[in-house]
Amino acid sequence: MATETESKLPGFTNQSEEELGGRWGMVIDQDLCTGCQACVAACSMENNVPIVGEDDAGYGRGMHWIRIERLWESMEFPEVKMTDFQPLLCQQCHNAPCEPVCPVFASVHSASEDLNLQVYNRCIGTRYCANNCPYQVRAFNWFDYNDERVYPELTTLHNQMNPDVTVRRRGVMEKCTFCIQRIHKAEDKAKSEGREIEDGEFTTACAQACPATAITFGRLDDPESAVIQIVAANPSRAGHLLEELRTQPRITYLAGGV
Amino acid sequence: MAEATTLLAVFDEIEPTTHAIEKLHELGVPDHDINVISGVPIPGRVLGRPSALTNVSRIAMVGAVLGMFFGIFLIYGTPYLYPLQVGGQPIYPVPMGWIVTFEMTMLGLMGFAFIGLFVDSGFPAYTPMEYRPEISDGKIAVLFSCPSQDQDKFVNALTSVGAESVTPSEARQL
Amino acid sequence: MTTVAQPLAQPHGEEHEDPREQLMFDPLPRGEMNRLAMESMYATSWKFWLVTGILVIVILYCLVYQWYILIMEGQGMAGVTRPDYWGVFLVNTVFWIGISHAGTFISAILRVMKVESRRPFTRAAELMTTFGLIQAGFSIFMHLGRVWLIYWMMPIPNVRRLWPDFHSPLMWDLLAITTYVLCSTMYLFLPLIPDLAMARDRTEGGWRKIFYRTLALGFRGTEGEWKNLTTAMNIFAFAIIPVMFSVHTIVSWDFAMATRPGWNSTVFGPYFVIGALHSGMAAVAIVLFIIRYTMKHMEYFIRKEHFNTIAMLMWIVSMAWAYFYFNDYLAPWYGGDKWDKLFQEYQEVGPKAYLWYTMLICNIAVPWLTLWNSKWRQTPWLLAIIGILINVGMYLERYIIIPVGVTINRMPFTWRQYEPRIEIPMTISTFALFLLLYMIASRLIPLIPVWEVQEGQENHTLRKVGKAHIPAISELE
């Protein structure tokens, strides 16, 4: 099912064509998003994202894999106009700028799932990938936040950690993986039952937790999937973030207020 | 076969050295039996000597070619051994090829020039050798071999053109 | 009405000094010059030991101890955060690589262009290259999250069959800087061999004799040895120039390959190379001033004309730097990408705008307002002050590109200012280590390549043309 978009012949420029192929993607409806941050909490709990403490969070070192961006259009009080809430997570770009700059191949592209993979145990912490991400969605482990010997006051929720997900140490970059542990579990189950994965059989933690069903996760190469249907039903609202950078992200945003 | 002695004549300036080498040629000493040791490089044509030969440039060229192949291996061989897709870029990228190959070629060129110096000059050489410490203080020494029975003739000839001393040389620890 | 031609300009001052004041026309016997160089190496006063002691203490605390904390605790001890993932450690890396380019410029480019006044200070400049690259290497290690795994960047066959990613500018950096540091060190060593032989001949015994005898490799000065040595030196001189250009270009590509606004500029390659020469030349002026005034007998070797040469190079490079900076400035100013323009405005009127103005004053105004005057160019202490100011300006230039540059990106929700934390003592320690290495080297090896000075003095004669003595340089190579 994986579309062969890359040629292995030597070339001068980027070789992947502009197409919406690939497997996993998302659509986020900004009109429905209320900014409640349930997705942030669910993602952190699902993926063992550490709590960094008050000081470091104040300095911007919060490690949330998804964040809700609140922006204002005008600053003249009381004429302050808010924009839509913008849930921002790793866009799983097809032409990810974070991938070619890693010197040790810790950030590579998965051809079969068309996801951007972060290999924790290969990362040596140069942080070039985070610099190069135009969406700034990558988080770095500045300290051993998840180590209860170092930070006992931060690791209060150890017992609820997800055994399917690695606990990262200091010096390693991390980011949203589209809950790849859930993807692999569903793929394994479907394979053992000799069938393809059905749409809606599983979903990511953020999509599962959203009370407004603003986030929909599914397959992009199946025209019957919910993601494709929602985008097709709202053609005027659909768009990608930072489209001009040609990163070809897998997440489509439906603009609100239309 | 007549016995040959090695004599070492010490001079203060380039001019008397040149005259001395002329004298040696007149007395029948072939060029390959003469060696000039000095504290600064003196070009052969100044002294009337054939230009010295060196293999350093050839060794350096070999190094450059080896470096180039190593660079090509790095940029095209390693992705062949373990291809990984990154960022939509081709597996065998061309612009990076130039960069990596250039750097490795230059490293090979200079590294082998350095090694070539060691190999061609026989460095490091810690055995006793014919030398005078005054040479690094600016004196010029002419080392040559002559038949033993004519030793006095040579000594007089060179002293007459201004040698400070002409003595049988012996290898000593530097 | 007069028909006598009037001179257009009044002759002013004595422009043409007596050439016999220059080093090349003031020869001493080689033995005498050797003695000066050796005595300069041996003469060590209590002031030397005091400074060395202070530097060792600074290095032990600021480098060893602070780096230990940094590795054990994590990169959070530094001031880096989202979006300021790169901070002062990268600034230091670029700065020290920039300083190191001066050595190659002087010993390679000036040698190839046969600028004779470079002869006494090529080794002093080459030492700056090697020691500067050591600081750059330390700085890049300091910024890694898991520095103990840095060997994964080397293409060594391993059981996982993994190779490093040569798509990454950091890998090009590794190759380029490795090439540069190895070749610079070899190029430092080559002209040093005859001087080590001289030191070996002038030392009676003890550890110094063993040291010089080992490193001199048994060099005597035979014709074959000189031919091999000069051939190797020529190959190095020609080959290390493109390597020098490529190294800082590749360092600039760490930034130019990124999609960040303000970084993705195509002019970064030559801009960084000229920036490196700018700070490097200034550093050479500082080093020459320190050498001349703290080491014995150096007034014979390092004279006003050498400061004049360095100062003219500093002036020309500052003009080239201004040209490249203006190129980099004009395109975003003119319009186009809104984020590039936003970054530019942030530089000019943002909270760190004082850095930007200081940079422009130090890099452009200071050299342009002072180095035109030939008398000022030949004043060593003034040149050292100008050198310090230029280096401050160039440090700020890298500071503006990296930590101030990463503040602005396309996601305004993430914008945050960077404050250096543990980077401050660790930066100070790199300067201290550079100085310490230099001071140790000045005790171990003669800083002046005496054989090259003698070679130059033999090349130079004064020819009598009419009533004047005109310098004439013969090419004996």
CSV table of C-alpha atoms in Angstrom, one decimal, chain B residues 14 34-47 49-57 60 70 73-75 77-79 81-82 84 86 89-93 96 99-100 102-104 106-107 109-111 113-118 120-126 129-138 143 173-174, chain C residues 29-32 34-35 155 160-168 172 175-180 182-183 186-187 189-190 193-194 197-202 209 213-232 235-236 238-240 242-243 246-247 250 253 450-452 454-455 458 475-477:
chain,number,residue,atom,x,y,z
B,14,ILE,CA,77.6,31.1,-0.2
B,34,ILE,CA,78.9,15.7,-2.9
B,35,ASN,CA,76.2,16.8,-0.4
B,36,VAL,CA,75.6,20.3,0.8
B,37,ILE,CA,74.2,20.8,4.3
B,38,SER,CA,72.9,24.2,5.2
B,39,GLY,CA,70.8,26.1,7.7
B,40,VAL,CA,68.6,27.7,5.0
B,41,PRO,CA,67.6,26.0,1.7
B,42,ILE,CA,70.0,27.1,-1.1
B,43,PRO,CA,68.8,26.4,-4.6
B,44,GLY,CA,70.9,24.1,-6.6
B,45,ARG,CA,71.6,26.5,-9.4
B,46,VAL,CA,73.1,29.0,-6.9
B,47,LEU,CA,75.8,26.5,-6.0
B,49,ARG,CA,74.7,21.7,-8.3
B,50,PRO,CA,72.0,19.7,-10.0
B,51,SER,CA,68.5,20.3,-8.6
B,52,ALA,CA,67.6,17.8,-5.9
B,53,LEU,CA,64.9,15.3,-6.8
B,54,THR,CA,61.9,14.8,-4.7
B,55,ASN,CA,59.1,12.2,-4.6
B,56,VAL,CA,56.9,14.2,-2.3
B,57,SER,CA,54.7,15.6,-5.0
B,60,ALA,CA,50.9,13.6,-2.5
B,70,PHE,CA,37.4,7.6,0.2
B,73,PHE,CA,32.7,5.9,-0.7
B,74,LEU,CA,31.5,8.1,2.2
B,75,ILE,CA,28.9,9.9,0.2
B,77,GLY,CA,29.0,3.9,-0.7
B,78,THR,CA,27.5,4.3,2.7
B,79,PRO,CA,24.0,5.0,1.5
B,81,LEU,CA,25.2,-0.1,2.2
B,82,TYR,CA,22.3,1.2,4.4
B,84,LEU,CA,17.7,5.7,4.7
B,86,VAL,CA,15.5,11.7,4.8
B,89,GLN,CA,16.2,14.2,-0.6
B,90,PRO,CA,17.7,11.7,-3.0
B,91,ILE,CA,19.5,8.7,-1.5
B,92,TYR,CA,22.6,9.5,-3.6
B,93,PRO,CA,22.8,13.3,-3.4
B,96,MET,CA,27.0,16.8,-1.0
B,99,ILE,CA,31.7,18.8,-0.7
B,100,VAL,CA,32.6,15.5,0.8
B,102,PHE,CA,36.6,17.8,-2.1
B,103,GLU,CA,37.4,17.7,1.7
B,104,MET,CA,38.7,14.1,1.6
B,106,MET,CA,42.5,17.7,0.1
B,107,LEU,CA,43.0,15.7,3.3
B,109,LEU,CA,46.7,15.3,-0.7
B,110,MET,CA,48.1,17.1,2.3
B,111,GLY,CA,48.3,14.0,4.6
B,113,ALA,CA,52.5,15.1,1.3
B,114,PHE,CA,53.4,15.0,5.0
B,115,ILE,CA,53.9,11.3,5.0
B,116,GLY,CA,55.9,11.6,1.7
B,117,LEU,CA,58.3,13.9,3.5
B,118,PHE,CA,58.9,11.4,6.2
B,120,ASP,CA,61.5,10.3,1.2
B,121,SER,CA,63.8,11.9,3.7
B,122,GLY,CA,64.0,8.8,5.9
B,123,PHE,CA,62.4,10.6,8.9
B,124,PRO,CA,62.6,10.0,11.8
B,125,ALA,CA,66.4,9.2,11.8
B,126,TYR,CA,67.9,8.9,15.2
B,129,MET,CA,74.9,10.9,11.2
B,130,GLU,CA,77.4,13.3,9.7
B,131,TYR,CA,76.7,16.7,10.9
B,132,ARG,CA,78.0,19.8,12.7
B,133,PRO,CA,75.9,21.8,15.0
B,134,GLU,CA,77.3,25.1,13.6
B,135,ILE,CA,75.3,24.4,10.5
B,136,SER,CA,72.0,25.5,12.2
B,137,ASP,CA,73.9,28.7,13.2
B,138,GLY,CA,74.3,29.6,9.5
B,143,LEU,CA,80.3,16.7,2.6
B,173,GLN,CA,74.6,11.4,17.6
B,174,LEU,CA,72.7,14.5,16.7
C,29,PRO,CA,74.3,36.6,11.7
C,30,ARG,CA,72.2,33.5,11.9
C,31,GLY,CA,73.9,32.4,15.1
C,32,GLU,CA,72.9,35.7,16.7
C,34,ASN,CA,69.2,31.9,16.9
C,35,ARG,CA,70.4,33.1,20.2
C,155,PRO,CA,32.1,6.7,9.7
C,160,ARG,CA,24.5,-2.0,13.7
C,161,ARG,CA,25.9,-1.4,10.2
C,162,LEU,CA,24.9,2.2,10.6
C,163,TRP,CA,26.7,5.1,8.9
C,164,PRO,CA,26.4,8.8,9.6
C,165,ASP,CA,24.2,11.0,7.5
C,166,PHE,CA,26.2,13.0,5.0
C,167,HIS,CA,23.1,14.9,4.0
C,168,SER,CA,23.7,16.9,7.2
C,172,TRP,CA,30.3,18.2,6.3
C,175,LEU,CA,35.0,16.3,7.7
C,176,ALA,CA,36.0,19.9,7.0
C,177,ILE,CA,37.2,20.7,10.5
C,178,THR,CA,39.0,17.4,10.8
C,179,THR,CA,40.8,18.1,7.5
C,180,TYR,CA,41.6,21.6,8.6
C,182,LEU,CA,45.0,17.9,10.8
C,183,CYS,CA,46.4,19.9,7.9
C,186,MET,CA,51.0,19.4,9.9
C,187,TYR,CA,51.6,22.8,8.3
C,189,PHE,CA,55.0,21.4,12.1
C,190,LEU,CA,56.7,21.4,8.7
C,193,ILE,CA,61.4,21.1,11.8
C,194,PRO,CA,64.5,23.1,11.0
C,197,ALA,CA,66.9,21.1,14.7
C,198,MET,CA,68.5,24.4,15.7
C,199,ALA,CA,67.1,24.1,19.2
C,200,ARG,CA,68.4,20.5,19.4
C,201,ASP,CA,71.8,21.7,18.4
C,202,ARG,CA,71.8,24.5,21.0
C,209,LYS,CA,67.3,17.8,24.5
C,213,ARG,CA,65.9,15.6,19.3
C,214,THR,CA,62.8,13.5,19.0
C,215,LEU,CA,60.7,16.1,17.3
C,216,ALA,CA,63.5,17.3,14.9
C,217,LEU,CA,63.4,13.8,13.4
C,218,GLY,CA,67.1,13.8,12.7
C,219,PHE,CA,66.8,16.8,10.3
C,220,ARG,CA,70.2,18.0,9.2
C,221,GLY,CA,69.6,20.4,6.3
C,222,THR,CA,70.9,18.3,3.4
C,223,GLU,CA,69.8,19.2,-0.1
C,224,GLY,CA,67.4,16.3,-0.3
C,225,GLU,CA,65.8,17.2,3.0
C,226,TRP,CA,65.4,20.8,2.1
C,227,LYS,CA,63.9,19.9,-1.3
C,228,ASN,CA,61.4,17.5,0.2
C,229,LEU,CA,60.5,20.0,3.0
C,230,THR,CA,60.0,23.0,0.7
C,231,THR,CA,58.0,20.9,-1.8
C,232,ALA,CA,55.8,19.7,1.0
C,235,ILE,CA,51.9,21.8,-1.6
C,236,PHE,CA,50.4,22.6,1.8
C,238,PHE,CA,48.5,26.0,-2.1
C,239,ALA,CA,46.2,23.3,-0.9
C,240,ILE,CA,45.3,24.7,2.5
C,242,PRO,CA,40.8,26.2,-0.6
C,243,VAL,CA,40.4,24.1,2.5
C,246,SER,CA,35.7,25.6,2.4
C,247,VAL,CA,35.8,25.2,6.2
C,250,ILE,CA,30.7,24.8,5.5
C,253,TRP,CA,26.0,26.2,5.8
C,450,VAL,CA,64.5,32.0,12.2
C,451,TRP,CA,65.5,30.1,9.1
C,452,GLU,CA,62.7,31.8,7.1
C,454,GLN,CA,67.4,34.4,7.3
C,455,GLU,CA,66.2,33.2,4.0
C,458,GLU,CA,69.4,36.8,2.0
C,475,GLU,CA,63.4,35.2,-6.0
C,476,LEU,CA,65.7,32.4,-5.2
C,477,GLU,CA,63.0,29.7,-5.1
